[in-house]
Amino acid sequence: MTKSVAIIADRIAWEERQLIQAAPALGLAIEWVNDESLCLGRPDSSRLDGYDALLLRSRSYTRGGLIATLAEEAGLPVINSARAINACENKAVLRTMLRSAGVPVPEFRLVLSRSDFAAALEEFELPLVLKPVYGGMGKRVTLIRDADVAQSVYDYVEDLGHAFEQACLVEPFLAGGTSVRCLVVGDELVGAAEFASGGTDWRNNAALGNSSRAIARDPDVVKIVNGVLDVLGSGIYGVDLFRTAEGFVVNEVNHAPGFRAVAQTTGADVPAAIGGHLQELLA
């Protein structure tokens, strides 16, 4: 019997189209449901009647966890879990959970005010990275190389951001120019690609179109990915790692990962892997 899955998202991008197109061959019926059309809150969540599972791919930094929480109350299987999504949406919470479990993460300071920012500048040597607690795709991540511009940079945080946008992390700049994106489906590392910044943009984020290459299955990478899964549970994640002299550290975990770059770089059949994972959950 064909299982019906709703992709809950604010828009349809390449990844969602690939999943919808591949669904019939995988024994699934997948369709998009706009995350702005649900109006959840009733325990029976009647607006989601007819779906066997929900695949949360909202790119909003707050919607995914809220929707997953209410959908789980209604008894619907949700991928990823509300607990995992809520953790991934908040970089400070995620890093604290991982660090407490022994998974290596970069050193950081939570910055909620200019006095916090000044203290972080004293604790760390330049260059530093200032990034929002809530955010992704490399947006509003700022490299601060010079002390004389640091306070001017923070002016923009104070004056242009709303309260939750003013919650930031400050961390040392881990120079080296590359990061590793690991795509996880279920409990398996489906593919891993190394991204290098190009041109004048120092950020090595896949969403910025930087160069990439497939990397072999590295035992150190697998160990860290397994540590992340021990904390968050099985699911569909983009685990971003930085290389350091001491080994890999987890920069962030994306609960609704774009997988185009990893799929095209590694040749991994990501829709088939996700379809198989959904079938296992719904068996």
PDB file of C-alpha atoms in Angstrom:
ATOM      1  CA  MET A   1       0.000   0.000   0.000  1.00  0.00           C
ATOM      2  CA  THR A   2       1.361   3.404  -0.984  1.00  0.00           C
ATOM      3  CA  LYS A   3       2.185   5.610   1.988  1.00  0.00           C
ATOM      4  CA  SER A   4       1.330   9.299   1.874  1.00  0.00           C
ATOM      5  CA  VAL A   5       3.943  11.804   3.062  1.00  0.00           C
ATOM      6  CA  ALA A   6       3.623  15.575   3.306  1.00  0.00           C
ATOM      7  CA  ILE A   7       6.679  17.745   2.803  1.00  0.00           C
ATOM      8  CA  ILE A   8       6.058  20.681   5.129  1.00  0.00           C
ATOM      9  CA  ALA A   9       7.994  23.647   3.766  1.00  0.00           C
ATOM     10  CA  ASP A  10       7.727  27.318   2.934  1.00  0.00           C
ATOM     11  CA  ARG A  11       8.646  26.699  -0.707  1.00  0.00           C
ATOM     12  CA  ILE A  12       9.606  24.009  -3.186  1.00  0.00           C
ATOM     13  CA  ALA A  13      13.278  23.922  -4.134  1.00  0.00           C
ATOM     14  CA  TRP A  14      15.441  21.444  -6.058  1.00  0.00           C
ATOM     15  CA  GLU A  15      15.545  18.974  -3.176  1.00  0.00           C
ATOM     16  CA  GLU A  16      11.788  18.853  -2.717  1.00  0.00           C
ATOM     17  CA  ARG A  17      11.214  18.403  -6.449  1.00  0.00           C
ATOM     18  CA  GLN A  18      13.647  15.477  -6.484  1.00  0.00           C
ATOM     19  CA  LEU A  19      11.809  13.793  -3.622  1.00  0.00           C
ATOM     20  CA  ILE A  20       8.372  14.321  -5.172  1.00  0.00           C
ATOM     21  CA  GLN A  21       9.517  13.008  -8.569  1.00  0.00           C
ATOM     22  CA  ALA A  22      11.194   9.926  -7.084  1.00  0.00           C
ATOM     23  CA  ALA A  23       8.318   9.042  -4.747  1.00  0.00           C
ATOM     24  CA  PRO A  24       6.205   6.724  -6.993  1.00  0.00           C
ATOM     25  CA  ALA A  25       9.157   4.414  -7.694  1.00  0.00           C
ATOM     26  CA  LEU A  26       9.802   4.253  -3.952  1.00  0.00           C
ATOM     27  CA  GLY A  27       6.227   3.252  -3.106  1.00  0.00           C
ATOM     28  CA  LEU A  28       5.382   6.666  -1.704  1.00  0.00           C
ATOM     29  CA  ALA A  29       3.058   9.538  -2.525  1.00  0.00           C
ATOM     30  CA  ILE A  30       4.785  12.779  -1.559  1.00  0.00           C
ATOM     31  CA  GLU A  31       3.262  16.223  -1.889  1.00  0.00           C
ATOM     32  CA  TRP A  32       4.092  19.707  -0.699  1.00  0.00           C
ATOM     33  CA  VAL A  33       2.077  21.376   2.054  1.00  0.00           C
ATOM     34  CA  ASN A  34       2.809  25.053   2.644  1.00  0.00           C
ATOM     35  CA  ASP A  35       3.841  25.546   6.250  1.00  0.00           C
ATOM     36  CA  GLU A  36       1.861  28.804   6.306  1.00  0.00           C
ATOM     37  CA  SER A  37      -1.431  26.978   5.677  1.00  0.00           C
ATOM     38  CA  LEU A  38      -1.650  24.627   8.676  1.00  0.00           C
ATOM     39  CA  CYS A  39      -3.044  26.720  11.559  1.00  0.00           C
ATOM     40  CA  LEU A  40      -2.175  23.928  13.988  1.00  0.00           C
ATOM     41  CA  GLY A  41      -3.229  23.804  17.628  1.00  0.00           C
ATOM     42  CA  ARG A  42      -6.086  21.317  17.802  1.00  0.00           C
ATOM     43  CA  PRO A  43      -4.883  18.003  19.267  1.00  0.00           C
ATOM     44  CA  ASP A  44      -6.382  16.097  16.326  1.00  0.00           C
ATOM     45  CA  SER A  45      -4.652  18.329  13.711  1.00  0.00           C
ATOM     46  CA  SER A  46      -7.418  17.716  11.170  1.00  0.00           C
ATOM     47  CA  ARG A  47      -5.597  19.756   8.536  1.00  0.00           C
ATOM     48  CA  LEU A  48      -3.080  16.914   8.274  1.00  0.00           C
ATOM     49  CA  ASP A  49      -5.633  14.113   7.915  1.00  0.00           C
ATOM     50  CA  GLY A  50      -4.687  11.560   5.278  1.00  0.00           C
ATOM     51  CA  TYR A  51      -0.930  11.745   5.716  1.00  0.00           C
ATOM     52  CA  ASP A  52       1.011   8.855   7.165  1.00  0.00           C
ATOM     53  CA  ALA A  53       4.049  11.004   8.001  1.00  0.00           C
ATOM     54  CA  LEU A  54       5.398  14.538   7.764  1.00  0.00           C
ATOM     55  CA  LEU A  55       8.812  15.461   6.404  1.00  0.00           C
ATOM     56  CA  LEU A  56       9.701  18.830   7.932  1.00  0.00           C
ATOM     57  CA  ARG A  57      11.730  20.982   5.538  1.00  0.00           C
ATOM     58  CA  SER A  58      10.763  24.490   6.622  1.00  0.00           C
ATOM     59  CA  ARG A  59      13.712  26.798   6.085  1.00  0.00           C
ATOM     60  CA  SER A  60      12.476  29.209   8.736  1.00  0.00           C
ATOM     61  CA  TYR A  61      14.642  29.277  11.852  1.00  0.00           C
ATOM     62  CA  THR A  62      11.599  28.865  14.109  1.00  0.00           C
ATOM     63  CA  ARG A  63       8.720  27.206  12.221  1.00  0.00           C
ATOM     64  CA  GLY A  64      10.044  23.659  12.009  1.00  0.00           C
ATOM     65  CA  GLY A  65      10.200  22.986  15.734  1.00  0.00           C
ATOM     66  CA  LEU A  66       6.804  24.563  16.390  1.00  0.00           C
ATOM     67  CA  ILE A  67       5.081  22.557  13.661  1.00  0.00           C
ATOM     68  CA  ALA A  68       6.806  19.316  14.664  1.00  0.00           C
ATOM     69  CA  THR A  69       5.790  19.772  18.311  1.00  0.00           C
ATOM     70  CA  LEU A  70       2.104  20.178  17.471  1.00  0.00           C
ATOM     71  CA  ALA A  71       2.121  17.423  14.853  1.00  0.00           C
ATOM     72  CA  GLU A  72       3.678  14.980  17.311  1.00  0.00           C
ATOM     73  CA  GLU A  73       0.949  15.839  19.829  1.00  0.00           C
ATOM     74  CA  ALA A  74      -1.557  14.744  17.180  1.00  0.00           C
ATOM     75  CA  GLY A  75       0.220  11.390  16.905  1.00  0.00           C
ATOM     76  CA  LEU A  76       1.773  11.887  13.477  1.00  0.00           C
ATOM     77  CA  PRO A  77       5.255  10.534  12.689  1.00  0.00           C
ATOM     78  CA  VAL A  78       7.486  13.548  12.046  1.00  0.00           C
ATOM     79  CA  ILE A  79      10.919  13.561  10.452  1.00  0.00           C
ATOM     80  CA  ASN A  80      12.873  15.017  12.102  1.00  0.00           C
ATOM     81  CA  SER A  81      11.610  14.858  15.678  1.00  0.00           C
ATOM     82  CA  ALA A  82      10.533  18.068  17.389  1.00  0.00           C
ATOM     83  CA  ARG A  83      13.335  17.620  19.927  1.00  0.00           C
ATOM     84  CA  ALA A  84      15.969  17.345  17.186  1.00  0.00           C
ATOM     85  CA  ILE A  85      14.601  20.273  15.180  1.00  0.00           C
ATOM     86  CA  ASN A  86      14.365  22.531  18.220  1.00  0.00           C
ATOM     87  CA  ALA A  87      17.995  21.745  19.027  1.00  0.00           C
ATOM     88  CA  CYS A  88      19.224  22.330  15.467  1.00  0.00           C
ATOM     89  CA  GLU A  89      17.408  25.658  15.189  1.00  0.00           C
ATOM     90  CA  ASN A  90      19.429  27.091  18.093  1.00  0.00           C
ATOM     91  CA  LYS A  91      23.216  26.974  17.672  1.00  0.00           C
ATOM     92  CA  ALA A  92      23.891  27.644  21.363  1.00  0.00           C
ATOM     93  CA  VAL A  93      21.575  24.866  22.552  1.00  0.00           C
ATOM     94  CA  LEU A  94      22.871  22.409  19.962  1.00  0.00           C
ATOM     95  CA  ARG A  95      26.513  23.035  20.782  1.00  0.00           C
ATOM     96  CA  THR A  96      25.832  22.712  24.491  1.00  0.00           C
ATOM     97  CA  MET A  97      24.047  19.379  24.002  1.00  0.00           C
ATOM     98  CA  LEU A  98      26.851  18.045  21.801  1.00  0.00           C
ATOM     99  CA  ARG A  99      29.634  19.298  24.059  1.00  0.00           C
ATOM    100  CA  SER A 100      27.965  17.744  27.119  1.00  0.00           C
ATOM    101  CA  ALA A 101      27.915  14.419  25.257  1.00  0.00           C
ATOM    102  CA  GLY A 102      31.608  14.637  24.406  1.00  0.00           C
ATOM    103  CA  VAL A 103      31.137  15.617  20.755  1.00  0.00           C
ATOM    104  CA  PRO A 104      33.753  18.261  19.813  1.00  0.00           C
ATOM    105  CA  VAL A 105      32.440  21.731  18.937  1.00  0.00           C
ATOM    106  CA  PRO A 106      34.218  25.066  18.453  1.00  0.00           C
ATOM    107  CA  GLU A 107      34.857  27.267  21.463  1.00  0.00           C
ATOM    108  CA  PHE A 108      32.205  29.992  21.627  1.00  0.00           C
ATOM    109  CA  ARG A 109      30.654  32.719  23.741  1.00  0.00           C
ATOM    110  CA  LEU A 110      26.974  33.677  23.814  1.00  0.00           C
ATOM    111  CA  VAL A 111      26.614  37.392  23.097  1.00  0.00           C
ATOM    112  CA  LEU A 112      23.373  39.109  24.124  1.00  0.00           C
ATOM    113  CA  SER A 113      24.655  42.647  24.635  1.00  0.00           C
ATOM    114  CA  ARG A 114      27.501  45.006  23.812  1.00  0.00           C
ATOM    115  CA  SER A 115      29.100  44.218  27.179  1.00  0.00           C
ATOM    116  CA  ASP A 116      29.025  40.508  26.275  1.00  0.00           C
ATOM    117  CA  PHE A 117      30.606  41.367  22.934  1.00  0.00           C
ATOM    118  CA  ALA A 118      33.362  43.398  24.606  1.00  0.00           C
ATOM    119  CA  ALA A 119      34.113  40.526  27.004  1.00  0.00           C
ATOM    120  CA  ALA A 120      34.330  38.044  24.125  1.00  0.00           C
ATOM    121  CA  LEU A 121      36.739  40.341  22.287  1.00  0.00           C
ATOM    122  CA  GLU A 122      38.966  40.312  25.364  1.00  0.00           C
ATOM    123  CA  GLU A 123      38.841  36.522  25.763  1.00  0.00           C
ATOM    124  CA  PHE A 124      39.561  35.566  22.146  1.00  0.00           C
ATOM    125  CA  GLU A 125      42.272  36.704  19.788  1.00  0.00           C
ATOM    126  CA  LEU A 126      41.378  38.216  16.446  1.00  0.00           C
ATOM    127  CA  PRO A 127      40.229  37.219  13.896  1.00  0.00           C
ATOM    128  CA  LEU A 128      36.807  36.271  15.263  1.00  0.00           C
ATOM    129  CA  VAL A 129      33.507  35.175  13.773  1.00  0.00           C
ATOM    130  CA  LEU A 130      30.203  36.726  14.825  1.00  0.00           C
ATOM    131  CA  LYS A 131      27.150  34.660  13.868  1.00  0.00           C
ATOM    132  CA  PRO A 132      23.449  34.616  14.766  1.00  0.00           C
ATOM    133  CA  VAL A 133      22.193  31.924  17.133  1.00  0.00           C
ATOM    134  CA  TYR A 134      19.219  31.459  14.790  1.00  0.00           C
ATOM    135  CA  GLY A 135      20.159  31.293  11.131  1.00  0.00           C
ATOM    136  CA  GLY A 136      21.661  29.325   8.302  1.00  0.00           C
ATOM    137  CA  MET A 137      23.050  29.310   4.770  1.00  0.00           C
ATOM    138  CA  GLY A 138      25.938  31.526   5.886  1.00  0.00           C
ATOM    139  CA  LYS A 139      23.673  34.576   6.263  1.00  0.00           C
ATOM    140  CA  ARG A 140      24.813  37.338   8.660  1.00  0.00           C
ATOM    141  CA  VAL A 141      27.981  35.431   9.569  1.00  0.00           C
ATOM    142  CA  THR A 142      30.693  38.073   9.887  1.00  0.00           C
ATOM    143  CA  LEU A 143      34.461  37.706  10.018  1.00  0.00           C
ATOM    144  CA  ILE A 144      36.050  40.377  12.225  1.00  0.00           C
ATOM    145  CA  ARG A 145      39.743  40.800  11.505  1.00  0.00           C
ATOM    146  CA  ASP A 146      40.377  44.259  12.992  1.00  0.00           C
ATOM    147  CA  ALA A 147      39.622  45.559  16.484  1.00  0.00           C
ATOM    148  CA  ASP A 148      38.879  49.046  15.189  1.00  0.00           C
ATOM    149  CA  VAL A 149      35.858  47.841  13.181  1.00  0.00           C
ATOM    150  CA  ALA A 150      34.456  45.381  15.738  1.00  0.00           C
ATOM    151  CA  GLN A 151      32.247  47.882  17.554  1.00  0.00           C
ATOM    152  CA  SER A 152      30.949  49.269  14.277  1.00  0.00           C
ATOM    153  CA  VAL A 153      29.956  45.761  13.220  1.00  0.00           C
ATOM    154  CA  TYR A 154      28.051  45.329  16.464  1.00  0.00           C
ATOM    155  CA  ASP A 155      26.178  48.578  15.790  1.00  0.00           C
ATOM    156  CA  TYR A 156      24.338  46.742  13.026  1.00  0.00           C
ATOM    157  CA  VAL A 157      23.387  43.921  15.422  1.00  0.00           C
ATOM    158  CA  GLU A 158      21.970  46.417  17.901  1.00  0.00           C
ATOM    159  CA  ASP A 159      20.228  48.737  15.468  1.00  0.00           C
ATOM    160  CA  LEU A 160      18.916  46.441  12.745  1.00  0.00           C
ATOM    161  CA  GLY A 161      18.028  43.225  14.556  1.00  0.00           C
ATOM    162  CA  HIS A 162      14.974  42.328  16.582  1.00  0.00           C
ATOM    163  CA  ALA A 163      15.481  40.777  20.004  1.00  0.00           C
ATOM    164  CA  PHE A 164      15.886  37.173  18.900  1.00  0.00           C
ATOM    165  CA  GLU A 165      18.100  38.222  15.971  1.00  0.00           C
ATOM    166  CA  GLN A 166      20.436  39.971  18.429  1.00  0.00           C
ATOM    167  CA  ALA A 167      21.339  36.667  20.092  1.00  0.00           C
ATOM    168  CA  CYS A 168      24.754  35.846  18.636  1.00  0.00           C
ATOM    169  CA  LEU A 169      27.759  33.629  19.101  1.00  0.00           C
ATOM    170  CA  VAL A 170      31.358  34.783  18.965  1.00  0.00           C
ATOM    171  CA  GLU A 171      33.959  32.153  18.168  1.00  0.00           C
ATOM    172  CA  PRO A 172      37.575  31.984  16.967  1.00  0.00           C
ATOM    173  CA  PHE A 173      38.051  31.970  13.218  1.00  0.00           C
ATOM    174  CA  LEU A 174      39.152  28.474  12.290  1.00  0.00           C
ATOM    175  CA  ALA A 175      41.313  29.281   9.288  1.00  0.00           C
ATOM    176  CA  GLY A 176      41.961  26.631   6.698  1.00  0.00           C
ATOM    177  CA  GLY A 177      39.387  27.333   4.032  1.00  0.00           C
ATOM    178  CA  THR A 178      37.456  24.058   4.034  1.00  0.00           C
ATOM    179  CA  SER A 179      34.536  22.433   5.779  1.00  0.00           C
ATOM    180  CA  VAL A 180      32.926  19.035   5.405  1.00  0.00           C
ATOM    181  CA  ARG A 181      29.184  18.575   4.880  1.00  0.00           C
ATOM    182  CA  CYS A 182      27.963  15.144   5.935  1.00  0.00           C
ATOM    183  CA  LEU A 183      24.536  14.067   4.763  1.00  0.00           C
ATOM    184  CA  VAL A 184      22.909  11.637   7.170  1.00  0.00           C
ATOM    185  CA  VAL A 185      19.743   9.643   6.481  1.00  0.00           C
ATOM    186  CA  GLY A 186      18.417   7.475   9.282  1.00  0.00           C
ATOM    187  CA  ASP A 187      21.561   6.236  11.003  1.00  0.00           C
ATOM    188  CA  GLU A 188      23.726   6.187   7.894  1.00  0.00           C
ATOM    189  CA  LEU A 189      26.261   8.611   6.451  1.00  0.00           C
ATOM    190  CA  VAL A 190      25.004   8.760   2.850  1.00  0.00           C
ATOM    191  CA  GLY A 191      27.731  11.048   1.528  1.00  0.00           C
ATOM    192  CA  ALA A 192      30.326  13.609   2.541  1.00  0.00           C
ATOM    193  CA  ALA A 193      31.798  16.477   0.558  1.00  0.00           C
ATOM    194  CA  GLU A 194      34.482  19.015   1.349  1.00  0.00           C
ATOM    195  CA  PHE A 195      33.724  22.619   0.467  1.00  0.00           C
ATOM    196  CA  ALA A 196      36.311  25.314  -0.126  1.00  0.00           C
ATOM    197  CA  SER A 197      35.612  29.026  -0.237  1.00  0.00           C
ATOM    198  CA  GLY A 198      36.322  30.715  -3.534  1.00  0.00           C
ATOM    199  CA  GLY A 199      36.896  34.232  -4.776  1.00  0.00           C
ATOM    200  CA  THR A 200      36.709  36.928  -2.126  1.00  0.00           C
ATOM    201  CA  ASP A 201      34.107  35.223   0.099  1.00  0.00           C
ATOM    202  CA  TRP A 202      35.769  33.522   3.072  1.00  0.00           C
ATOM    203  CA  ARG A 203      32.670  31.453   3.930  1.00  0.00           C
ATOM    204  CA  ASN A 204      32.720  27.846   2.713  1.00  0.00           C
ATOM    205  CA  ASN A 205      28.986  27.296   2.747  1.00  0.00           C
ATOM    206  CA  ALA A 206      27.475  25.040   0.075  1.00  0.00           C
ATOM    207  CA  ALA A 207      24.590  27.488  -0.398  1.00  0.00           C
ATOM    208  CA  LEU A 208      27.103  30.100  -1.598  1.00  0.00           C
ATOM    209  CA  GLY A 209      28.178  27.948  -4.544  1.00  0.00           C
ATOM    210  CA  ASN A 210      31.702  27.185  -3.328  1.00  0.00           C
ATOM    211  CA  SER A 211      33.807  24.434  -4.894  1.00  0.00           C
ATOM    212  CA  SER A 212      33.446  20.902  -3.546  1.00  0.00           C
ATOM    213  CA  ARG A 213      34.927  17.424  -3.778  1.00  0.00           C
ATOM    214  CA  ALA A 214      33.799  14.048  -2.484  1.00  0.00           C
ATOM    215  CA  ILE A 215      35.801  12.660   0.421  1.00  0.00           C
ATOM    216  CA  ALA A 216      36.386   9.042   1.305  1.00  0.00           C
ATOM    217  CA  ARG A 217      34.668   7.473   4.281  1.00  0.00           C
ATOM    218  CA  ASP A 218      36.822   8.783   7.120  1.00  0.00           C
ATOM    219  CA  PRO A 219      36.626   6.887  10.456  1.00  0.00           C
ATOM    220  CA  ASP A 220      37.007  10.174  12.368  1.00  0.00           C
ATOM    221  CA  VAL A 221      34.076  11.691  10.472  1.00  0.00           C
ATOM    222  CA  VAL A 222      31.936   8.588  11.055  1.00  0.00           C
ATOM    223  CA  LYS A 223      32.733   8.677  14.771  1.00  0.00           C
ATOM    224  CA  ILE A 224      31.608  12.294  15.093  1.00  0.00           C
ATOM    225  CA  VAL A 225      28.459  11.711  13.019  1.00  0.00           C
ATOM    226  CA  ASN A 226      27.569   8.763  15.270  1.00  0.00           C
ATOM    227  CA  GLY A 227      28.081  11.018  18.290  1.00  0.00           C
ATOM    228  CA  VAL A 228      25.650  13.557  16.817  1.00  0.00           C
ATOM    229  CA  LEU A 229      23.074  10.818  16.207  1.00  0.00           C
ATOM    230  CA  ASP A 230      23.466   9.610  19.796  1.00  0.00           C
ATOM    231  CA  VAL A 231      22.376  13.098  20.896  1.00  0.00           C
ATOM    232  CA  LEU A 232      19.669  13.911  18.318  1.00  0.00           C
ATOM    233  CA  GLY A 233      18.406  10.483  17.340  1.00  0.00           C
ATOM    234  CA  SER A 234      18.133   9.100  13.823  1.00  0.00           C
ATOM    235  CA  GLY A 235      16.858  11.437  11.145  1.00  0.00           C
ATOM    236  CA  ILE A 236      17.826  13.443   8.096  1.00  0.00           C
ATOM    237  CA  TYR A 237      20.624  15.905   8.841  1.00  0.00           C
ATOM    238  CA  GLY A 238      23.329  17.966   7.278  1.00  0.00           C
ATOM    239  CA  VAL A 239      26.227  17.817   9.735  1.00  0.00           C
ATOM    240  CA  ASP A 240      28.806  20.534   9.056  1.00  0.00           C
ATOM    241  CA  LEU A 241      32.343  19.926  10.299  1.00  0.00           C
ATOM    242  CA  PHE A 242      35.439  22.116  10.462  1.00  0.00           C
ATOM    243  CA  ARG A 243      38.951  20.705  10.259  1.00  0.00           C
ATOM    244  CA  THR A 244      41.260  21.790  13.070  1.00  0.00           C
ATOM    245  CA  ALA A 245      44.749  20.783  14.184  1.00  0.00           C
ATOM    246  CA  GLU A 246      43.109  18.652  16.893  1.00  0.00           C
ATOM    247  CA  GLY A 247      40.627  16.999  14.529  1.00  0.00           C
ATOM    248  CA  PHE A 248      37.107  17.677  13.333  1.00  0.00           C
ATOM    249  CA  VAL A 249      34.602  19.806  15.254  1.00  0.00           C
ATOM    250  CA  VAL A 250      30.864  20.165  14.615  1.00  0.00           C
ATOM    251  CA  ASN A 251      30.019  23.663  13.446  1.00  0.00           C
ATOM    252  CA  GLU A 252      26.272  23.107  13.099  1.00  0.00           C
ATOM    253  CA  VAL A 253      23.617  20.549  12.217  1.00  0.00           C
ATOM    254  CA  ASN A 254      20.912  21.411   9.695  1.00  0.00           C
ATOM    255  CA  HIS A 255      17.564  19.714  10.295  1.00  0.00           C
ATOM    256  CA  ALA A 256      16.292  20.467   6.748  1.00  0.00           C
ATOM    257  CA  PRO A 257      19.504  20.104   4.764  1.00  0.00           C
ATOM    258  CA  GLY A 258      19.946  21.066   1.181  1.00  0.00           C
ATOM    259  CA  PHE A 259      21.541  18.050  -0.460  1.00  0.00           C
ATOM    260  CA  ARG A 260      22.057  19.101  -4.062  1.00  0.00           C
ATOM    261  CA  ALA A 261      25.762  19.833  -3.687  1.00  0.00           C
ATOM    262  CA  VAL A 262      26.516  16.614  -1.797  1.00  0.00           C
ATOM    263  CA  ALA A 263      24.441  14.506  -4.219  1.00  0.00           C
ATOM    264  CA  GLN A 264      26.079  15.997  -7.300  1.00  0.00           C
ATOM    265  CA  THR A 265      29.578  15.823  -5.798  1.00  0.00           C
ATOM    266  CA  THR A 266      29.385  12.278  -4.458  1.00  0.00           C
ATOM    267  CA  GLY A 267      26.844  10.673  -6.803  1.00  0.00           C
ATOM    268  CA  ALA A 268      24.754   9.555  -3.821  1.00  0.00           C
ATOM    269  CA  ASP A 269      21.103   8.765  -4.596  1.00  0.00           C
ATOM    270  CA  VAL A 270      19.716  10.864  -1.765  1.00  0.00           C
ATOM    271  CA  PRO A 271      15.998  10.616  -2.705  1.00  0.00           C
ATOM    272  CA  ALA A 272      16.264   6.806  -2.672  1.00  0.00           C
ATOM    273  CA  ALA A 273      17.958   6.895   0.734  1.00  0.00           C
ATOM    274  CA  ILE A 274      15.275   9.199   2.152  1.00  0.00           C
ATOM    275  CA  GLY A 275      12.525   7.095   0.578  1.00  0.00           C
ATOM    276  CA  GLY A 276      13.961   3.947   2.112  1.00  0.00           C
ATOM    277  CA  HIS A 277      14.149   5.627   5.511  1.00  0.00           C
ATOM    278  CA  LEU A 278      10.508   6.734   5.268  1.00  0.00           C
ATOM    279  CA  GLN A 279       9.407   3.229   4.271  1.00  0.00           C
ATOM    280  CA  GLU A 280      11.235   1.761   7.274  1.00  0.00           C
ATOM    281  CA  LEU A 281       9.550   4.205   9.642  1.00  0.00           C
ATOM    282  CA  LEU A 282       6.101   3.511   8.192  1.00  0.00           C
ATOM    283  CA  ALA A 283       6.399  -0.275   7.909  1.00  0.00           C
TER     284      ALA A 283
END
